[in-house]
């Protein structure tokens, strides 16, 4: 900062006054440089903006644009600049206007060199103080930006523990530049435990594998806002914003199997509308992966296929079986055995889950939603939706939006 020179502009329509000011001050000693002089307000504004001046010495009575107008413009376009009036008009009304424009001082012509230098020193002190403060703010901002990943992880861990109020959660989401809403999805990934089966990992290998798993997850989930963190139980937890992220999340498991040759337990749960209910989703998801429910590779591929093709109204068990190179009867039996439901019911669950999200988070029409989730007609969709939920899609949408203010209280 000591080598920095503050830029000064002198604006006065009298050459003798400008010269007098320029010659009466030791600018070098003050670490200032007179970068421009102007004889009217319009020229002064143009030069001030061109040079990005820090200090303006302004005469109130100048042609074309007077000093007050010039200062208004400078205050708008160079808000950090310091203004000093030098004028022959010792008028109280002028002084009042100047004070409203945050003028640093009001000096009468001919300027007393000692008084002018004193004012300039004071102004320089303020500029240096502000510059130092700005520097500190920028440094702090850079540090915070670099720390965002860690801060987000710590916050989400605390959030999942259930120890935060709704106001605290929303404030942190905003501060950490995350979507200010509960995530659309909560995913949990578990690696094989050390010891036990030959497929299990040794503890010293786990960190390397976790690093690889996190990279795979980050690659598949690249476009979506998210936070990934390890919880105290050795699980990778992923909070994920974006309805379309569901199918990409489920690709993580196949990539881990293919590239790392290990079987990770993966579970994805729907988020909640209330940020306060998310910890219960986390606890339920954790319980599911800790039980290690085994699912065969064929059923995993079937789940992924359904997630990617549910919007196709022509999707059938036979068509999926052909794509997966399995017999329809065998595939149907395996889905029922491992997922506890039929192909038709599972597809309906996926479609209606997505539809309920679209109803509450978009302004798409019922017809558009029915088409997006794989129903041939709006009537067929509405019938299926009412059978599953007990109310029509329109009632569901209306009820969701009417309940929003109550959640915010």
Coordinates of C-alpha atoms in Angstrom, one line a residue:
X1 CA 0.0 0.0 0.0
X2 CA 2.9 2.4 0.7
X3 CA 4.0 2.4 -2.9
X4 CA 0.5 3.2 -4.1
X5 CA -0.3 6.6 -5.5
X6 CA -3.8 8.0 -5.2
X7 CA -5.2 9.6 -8.3
X8 CA -6.4 13.2 -8.0
X9 CA -8.5 15.4 -10.4
X10 CA -8.7 19.2 -10.1
X11 CA -11.9 20.7 -11.6
X12 CA -12.1 24.5 -11.9
X13 CA -12.9 26.8 -14.8
X14 CA -10.1 29.2 -13.8
X15 CA -6.6 28.1 -14.9
X16 CA -4.9 30.2 -12.3
X17 CA -6.8 28.4 -9.5
X18 CA -5.9 25.0 -10.9
X19 CA -2.3 25.9 -11.2
X20 CA -2.3 27.4 -7.7
X21 CA -3.7 24.2 -6.2
X22 CA -1.3 22.0 -8.2
X23 CA 1.8 24.0 -7.2
X24 CA 0.9 24.6 -3.6
X25 CA 0.9 20.9 -2.6
X26 CA 3.8 18.4 -2.4
X27 CA 1.8 15.6 -4.1
X28 CA 4.7 13.1 -4.1
X29 CA 5.1 13.4 -0.3
X30 CA 1.3 12.7 0.0
X31 CA 1.7 9.7 -2.3
X32 CA -0.8 11.3 -4.7
X33 CA -0.6 12.1 -8.4
X34 CA -2.7 14.8 -10.2
X35 CA -3.7 12.7 -13.2
X36 CA -6.1 15.2 -14.8
X37 CA -7.4 18.8 -14.8
X38 CA -10.8 20.0 -16.1
X39 CA -12.3 23.4 -16.8
X40 CA -16.0 22.3 -16.9
X41 CA -18.1 19.6 -15.1
X42 CA -18.7 17.5 -18.2
X43 CA -15.0 17.2 -19.0
X44 CA -14.3 16.5 -15.3
X45 CA -16.7 13.6 -15.2
X46 CA -15.3 12.1 -18.4
X47 CA -11.7 12.3 -17.1
X48 CA -12.6 11.1 -13.6
X49 CA -14.2 7.9 -15.1
X50 CA -11.4 7.4 -17.6
X51 CA -8.7 7.6 -14.9
X52 CA -10.7 6.0 -12.1
X53 CA -9.7 8.9 -9.8
X54 CA -9.8 8.5 -6.0
X55 CA -10.0 12.2 -5.0
X56 CA -11.8 15.1 -6.8
X57 CA -11.2 18.8 -5.9
X58 CA -14.3 20.5 -7.4
X59 CA -15.3 24.1 -7.9
X60 CA -19.1 24.5 -7.5
X61 CA -19.5 27.1 -10.2
X62 CA -18.4 25.6 -13.5
X63 CA -19.9 25.9 -17.0
X64 CA -21.8 23.1 -18.8
X65 CA -22.2 21.0 -15.7
X66 CA -21.9 22.7 -12.3
X67 CA -20.1 21.2 -9.3
X68 CA -23.2 19.9 -7.5
X69 CA -24.4 18.0 -10.7
X70 CA -20.8 16.7 -11.2
X71 CA -20.7 15.4 -7.7
X72 CA -24.1 13.7 -8.0
X73 CA -22.8 11.9 -11.1
X74 CA -19.5 11.0 -9.5
X75 CA -21.3 9.7 -6.4
X76 CA -23.3 7.3 -8.7
X77 CA -20.5 6.2 -10.9
X78 CA -17.4 6.3 -8.6
X79 CA -19.0 5.8 -5.2
X80 CA -15.7 5.2 -3.4
X81 CA -14.2 8.5 -4.6
X82 CA -13.6 11.4 -2.1
X83 CA -15.0 14.8 -2.9
X84 CA -13.5 18.1 -1.7
X85 CA -15.1 21.4 -2.6
X86 CA -13.0 24.5 -3.4
X87 CA -15.1 27.5 -4.1
X88 CA -15.4 31.3 -3.7
X89 CA -19.0 31.0 -2.7
X90 CA -19.3 30.7 1.0
X91 CA -23.0 29.9 0.9
X92 CA -24.8 27.8 3.5
X93 CA -27.3 26.2 1.0
X94 CA -24.4 25.0 -1.2
X95 CA -22.7 23.6 1.9
X96 CA -25.8 21.7 2.8
X97 CA -26.1 20.2 -0.6
X98 CA -22.5 19.2 -0.5
X99 CA -22.8 17.6 2.9
X100 CA -25.7 15.4 1.5
X101 CA -23.3 14.3 -1.3
X102 CA -20.8 13.2 1.4
X103 CA -18.3 15.9 0.6
X104 CA -15.1 15.6 2.8
X105 CA -14.5 19.3 3.3
X106 CA -15.4 22.8 2.1
X107 CA -12.5 25.1 1.4
X108 CA -12.7 28.7 0.3
X109 CA -10.6 30.3 -2.5
X110 CA -7.8 31.1 -2.5
X111 CA -7.0 27.7 -0.9
X112 CA -4.7 27.8 2.1
X113 CA -1.9 25.3 1.3
X114 CA -1.6 24.1 4.9
X115 CA -5.4 23.6 5.2
X116 CA -5.6 21.8 1.9
X117 CA -2.7 19.5 2.8
X118 CA -4.4 18.7 6.1
X119 CA -7.6 17.8 4.3
X120 CA -5.8 15.7 1.7
X121 CA -3.9 13.8 4.5
X122 CA -7.2 13.1 6.2
X123 CA -8.8 11.9 2.9
X124 CA -5.8 9.7 2.2
X125 CA -6.1 8.1 5.6
X126 CA -9.7 7.2 4.9
X127 CA -8.9 5.8 1.5
X128 CA -6.1 3.6 2.9
X129 CA -8.3 2.4 5.7
X130 CA -11.1 1.5 3.3
X131 CA -8.6 -0.2 0.9
X132 CA -7.2 -2.3 3.8
X133 CA -10.7 -3.3 4.9
X134 CA -11.5 -4.2 1.3
X135 CA -8.3 -6.3 1.1
X136 CA -9.2 -8.1 4.3
X137 CA -12.7 -8.8 3.0
X138 CA -11.4 -10.2 -0.3
X139 CA -8.9 -12.4 1.5
X140 CA -11.6 -13.6 3.9
X141 CA -13.9 -14.2 0.9
X142 CA -11.2 -16.2 -0.9
X143 CA -10.6 -18.3 2.3
X144 CA -14.3 -19.0 2.7
X145 CA -14.7 -19.9 -1.0
X146 CA -11.8 -22.4 -0.7
X147 CA -13.4 -23.7 2.5
X148 CA -16.9 -24.1 1.0
X149 CA -16.6 -27.9 0.4
X150 CA -15.6 -28.5 4.0
X151 CA -18.1 -26.0 5.5
X152 CA -20.9 -27.7 3.4
X153 CA -19.9 -31.1 4.6
X154 CA -19.9 -30.0 8.3
X155 CA -23.2 -28.2 8.0
X156 CA -24.9 -31.2 6.3
X157 CA -23.5 -33.6 8.9
X158 CA -25.0 -31.4 11.6
X159 CA -28.3 -31.1 9.7
X160 CA -28.6 -34.9 9.5
X161 CA -28.0 -35.1 13.2
X162 CA -31.2 -33.1 13.7
X163 CA -29.8 -30.4 15.8
X164 CA -30.7 -27.3 13.7
X165 CA -33.8 -25.2 13.5
X166 CA -35.5 -24.5 10.2
X167 CA -34.2 -20.8 10.2
X168 CA -30.6 -22.0 10.8
X169 CA -30.8 -24.5 8.0
X170 CA -32.1 -22.0 5.5
X171 CA -29.5 -19.4 6.6
X172 CA -26.7 -21.9 6.1
X173 CA -28.0 -23.0 2.7
X174 CA -28.0 -19.4 1.5
X175 CA -24.6 -18.7 3.0
X176 CA -23.0 -21.8 1.5
X177 CA -24.6 -21.1 -1.9
X178 CA -26.7 -24.2 -2.0
X179 CA -30.4 -24.3 -3.3
X180 CA -32.6 -22.8 -0.6
X181 CA -34.8 -25.9 -0.3
X182 CA -34.8 -29.4 0.9
X183 CA -32.9 -31.7 -1.4
X184 CA -34.8 -33.7 -4.0
X185 CA -32.8 -36.9 -3.1
X186 CA -30.8 -38.3 -0.3
X187 CA -28.3 -41.1 -1.3
X188 CA -26.3 -43.4 0.9
X189 CA -23.4 -45.6 -0.3
X190 CA -21.7 -48.3 1.8
X191 CA -18.5 -50.1 1.0
X192 CA -17.8 -53.7 2.1
X193 CA -16.6 -54.0 5.6
X194 CA -13.0 -55.0 6.3
X195 CA -12.5 -58.7 7.2
X196 CA -15.1 -61.4 6.7
X197 CA -15.6 -62.4 3.1
X198 CA -12.8 -62.5 0.5
X199 CA -14.6 -59.7 -1.4
X200 CA -14.3 -57.4 1.7
X201 CA -11.8 -54.6 1.8
X202 CA -8.8 -54.2 4.1
X203 CA -8.9 -51.0 6.2
X204 CA -5.8 -49.6 4.5
X205 CA -7.4 -50.0 1.1
X206 CA -10.7 -48.3 2.1
X207 CA -9.5 -44.7 1.8
X208 CA -8.3 -45.2 -1.7
X209 CA -11.5 -46.9 -2.6
X210 CA -13.6 -44.2 -1.0
X211 CA -11.6 -41.6 -3.0
X212 CA -12.4 -43.5 -6.2
X213 CA -16.1 -43.9 -5.3
X214 CA -16.4 -40.1 -4.6
X215 CA -14.8 -39.4 -7.9
X216 CA -17.2 -41.7 -9.7
X217 CA -20.2 -40.1 -7.9
X218 CA -18.9 -36.6 -8.7
X219 CA -18.6 -37.5 -12.3
X220 CA -22.1 -38.9 -12.7
X221 CA -23.7 -36.1 -10.6
X222 CA -21.6 -33.3 -12.1
X223 CA -24.5 -31.1 -13.4
X224 CA -26.5 -31.2 -10.1
X225 CA -26.1 -29.1 -6.9
X226 CA -25.0 -31.6 -4.3
X227 CA -23.1 -32.2 -1.0
X228 CA -21.2 -35.4 -0.4
X229 CA -19.9 -36.2 3.1
X230 CA -18.8 -39.2 5.2
X231 CA -20.9 -39.8 8.2
X232 CA -19.6 -41.3 11.6
X233 CA -20.9 -44.8 10.5
X234 CA -18.5 -45.0 7.5
X235 CA -21.2 -44.2 4.9
X236 CA -21.0 -41.7 2.0
X237 CA -24.1 -39.5 2.2
X238 CA -25.1 -37.4 -0.8
X239 CA -27.7 -34.6 -0.7
X240 CA -28.8 -34.0 -4.2
X241 CA -30.9 -31.3 -5.8
X242 CA -32.5 -31.9 -9.2
X243 CA -35.4 -34.3 -10.1
X244 CA -33.5 -35.7 -13.1
X245 CA -30.6 -36.9 -10.8
X246 CA -32.3 -40.1 -9.9
X247 CA -31.2 -42.2 -12.9
X248 CA -27.6 -40.7 -12.8
X249 CA -27.3 -41.6 -9.1
X250 CA -28.1 -45.2 -9.8
X251 CA -25.3 -45.4 -12.4
X252 CA -22.8 -45.0 -9.6
X253 CA -23.3 -48.5 -8.4
X254 CA -22.6 -50.1 -11.8
X255 CA -19.6 -47.9 -12.4
X256 CA -18.1 -48.9 -9.0
X257 CA -18.7 -52.6 -9.9
X258 CA -17.1 -52.2 -13.3
X259 CA -14.1 -50.0 -12.5
X260 CA -13.3 -50.9 -8.8
X261 CA -14.5 -54.6 -8.9
X262 CA -16.3 -54.2 -5.6
X263 CA -20.0 -54.4 -4.6
X264 CA -21.2 -51.2 -2.9
X265 CA -24.5 -51.0 -1.1
X266 CA -26.4 -48.1 -2.6
X267 CA -29.7 -46.6 -1.6
X268 CA -31.5 -43.4 -2.9
X269 CA -34.5 -41.9 -1.1
X270 CA -36.8 -39.1 -2.0
X271 CA -36.1 -35.9 -0.1
X272 CA -38.8 -34.1 1.9
X273 CA -40.6 -30.8 1.4
X274 CA -39.6 -29.8 5.0
X275 CA -35.9 -29.4 5.7
X276 CA -36.7 -30.5 9.3
X277 CA -37.9 -34.0 8.1
X278 CA -34.7 -34.8 6.2
X279 CA -32.8 -36.3 9.1
X280 CA -35.5 -39.0 9.4
X281 CA -34.9 -39.9 5.7
X282 CA -31.2 -40.1 6.4
X283 CA -31.7 -42.5 9.4
X284 CA -34.1 -44.7 7.4
X285 CA -31.6 -44.8 4.4
X286 CA -28.7 -45.6 6.8
X287 CA -30.7 -48.5 8.3
X288 CA -31.4 -49.9 4.8
X289 CA -27.8 -50.1 3.6
X290 CA -26.5 -51.3 7.0
X291 CA -28.8 -54.4 6.6
X292 CA -27.0 -55.2 3.3
X293 CA -30.0 -56.4 1.3
X294 CA -28.6 -58.4 -1.5
X295 CA -29.8 -57.6 -5.0
X296 CA -28.6 -59.6 -8.0
X297 CA -26.8 -57.9 -11.0
X298 CA -29.8 -58.6 -13.2
X299 CA -32.3 -56.9 -10.9
X300 CA -29.9 -53.9 -10.5
X301 CA -29.8 -53.6 -14.3
X302 CA -33.6 -53.9 -14.4
X303 CA -34.0 -51.1 -11.8
X304 CA -31.6 -48.8 -13.8
X305 CA -33.4 -49.7 -17.1
X306 CA -36.8 -48.7 -15.5
X307 CA -35.4 -45.5 -14.2
X308 CA -34.1 -44.5 -17.6
X309 CA -37.2 -45.6 -19.6
X310 CA -40.2 -45.0 -17.4
X311 CA -41.2 -42.0 -19.6
X312 CA -41.8 -44.4 -22.5
X313 CA -45.5 -45.3 -22.5
X314 CA -44.7 -48.4 -24.6
X315 CA -42.3 -49.8 -22.0
X316 CA -43.2 -53.5 -21.2
X317 CA -41.6 -56.3 -19.2
X318 CA -41.1 -58.2 -22.4
X319 CA -39.2 -55.3 -24.1
X320 CA -37.1 -54.8 -21.0
X321 CA -36.3 -58.5 -20.8
X322 CA -35.2 -58.5 -24.4
X323 CA -32.9 -55.5 -23.8
X324 CA -31.4 -57.2 -20.8
X325 CA -31.1 -60.6 -22.6
X326 CA -33.2 -62.4 -20.0
X327 CA -36.5 -64.3 -20.3
X328 CA -39.6 -62.3 -19.2
X329 CA -40.8 -65.0 -16.8
X330 CA -37.4 -65.2 -15.0
X331 CA -37.0 -61.5 -14.9
X332 CA -40.5 -61.0 -13.5
X333 CA -39.9 -63.6 -10.8
X334 CA -36.5 -62.1 -9.8
X335 CA -38.0 -58.5 -9.5
X336 CA -40.8 -59.9 -7.4
X337 CA -38.4 -61.8 -5.2
X338 CA -35.8 -59.1 -4.7
X339 CA -37.8 -55.8 -4.8
X340 CA -41.0 -57.2 -3.2
X341 CA -43.2 -56.0 -6.0
X342 CA -44.2 -56.6 -9.6
X343 CA -42.7 -55.0 -12.7
X344 CA -45.9 -53.1 -13.2
X345 CA -46.2 -51.8 -9.6
X346 CA -42.5 -50.8 -9.6
X347 CA -42.9 -48.8 -12.8
X348 CA -46.0 -47.2 -11.5
X349 CA -44.2 -46.2 -8.3
X350 CA -41.4 -44.5 -10.3
X351 CA -43.9 -42.7 -12.5
X352 CA -46.2 -41.5 -9.8
X353 CA -43.3 -40.5 -7.6
X354 CA -41.9 -38.3 -10.4
X355 CA -45.4 -37.0 -11.2
X356 CA -45.9 -35.9 -7.6
X357 CA -42.6 -34.0 -7.7
X358 CA -43.6 -32.3 -11.0
X359 CA -47.0 -31.4 -9.7
X360 CA -45.5 -29.5 -6.7
X361 CA -42.3 -28.1 -8.2
X362 CA -43.3 -27.1 -11.8
X363 CA -46.2 -25.3 -13.6
X364 CA -46.5 -28.0 -16.2
X365 CA -50.1 -28.9 -17.1
X366 CA -51.6 -32.2 -16.0
X367 CA -51.5 -33.4 -19.6
X368 CA -47.8 -32.4 -20.0
X369 CA -46.9 -34.2 -16.7
X370 CA -48.8 -37.4 -17.7
X371 CA -46.9 -37.5 -21.0
X372 CA -43.5 -36.9 -19.2
X373 CA -44.0 -39.8 -16.8
X374 CA -45.1 -42.3 -19.5
X375 CA -48.9 -42.3 -19.6
X376 CA -50.6 -42.4 -23.0
X377 CA -53.5 -40.2 -21.9
X378 CA -54.2 -37.7 -19.2
X379 CA -57.3 -39.7 -18.1
X380 CA -55.2 -42.9 -17.7
X381 CA -52.7 -41.0 -15.6
X382 CA -55.3 -39.3 -13.4
X383 CA -57.0 -42.6 -12.7
X384 CA -53.7 -44.2 -11.7
X385 CA -52.7 -41.3 -9.6
X386 CA -56.1 -41.2 -7.7
X387 CA -56.0 -45.0 -7.2
X388 CA -52.6 -44.7 -5.6
X389 CA -53.0 -41.5 -3.5
X390 CA -56.8 -41.2 -3.0
X391 CA -56.9 -37.7 -4.6
X392 CA -56.7 -36.3 -8.2
X393 CA -53.5 -34.7 -9.5
X394 CA -55.1 -31.3 -9.4
X395 CA -56.2 -31.7 -5.8
X396 CA -52.7 -33.0 -4.9
X397 CA -51.2 -29.9 -6.5
X398 CA -53.6 -27.5 -4.8
X399 CA -53.2 -29.2 -1.4
X400 CA -49.4 -29.0 -1.7
X401 CA -49.3 -25.3 -2.4
X402 CA -51.9 -24.4 0.2
X403 CA -49.9 -26.2 2.9
X404 CA -46.7 -24.3 2.1
X405 CA -47.3 -21.2 4.3
X406 CA -48.0 -23.5 7.3
X407 CA -44.6 -25.1 6.9
X408 CA -42.9 -21.8 6.9
X409 CA -44.4 -20.6 10.2

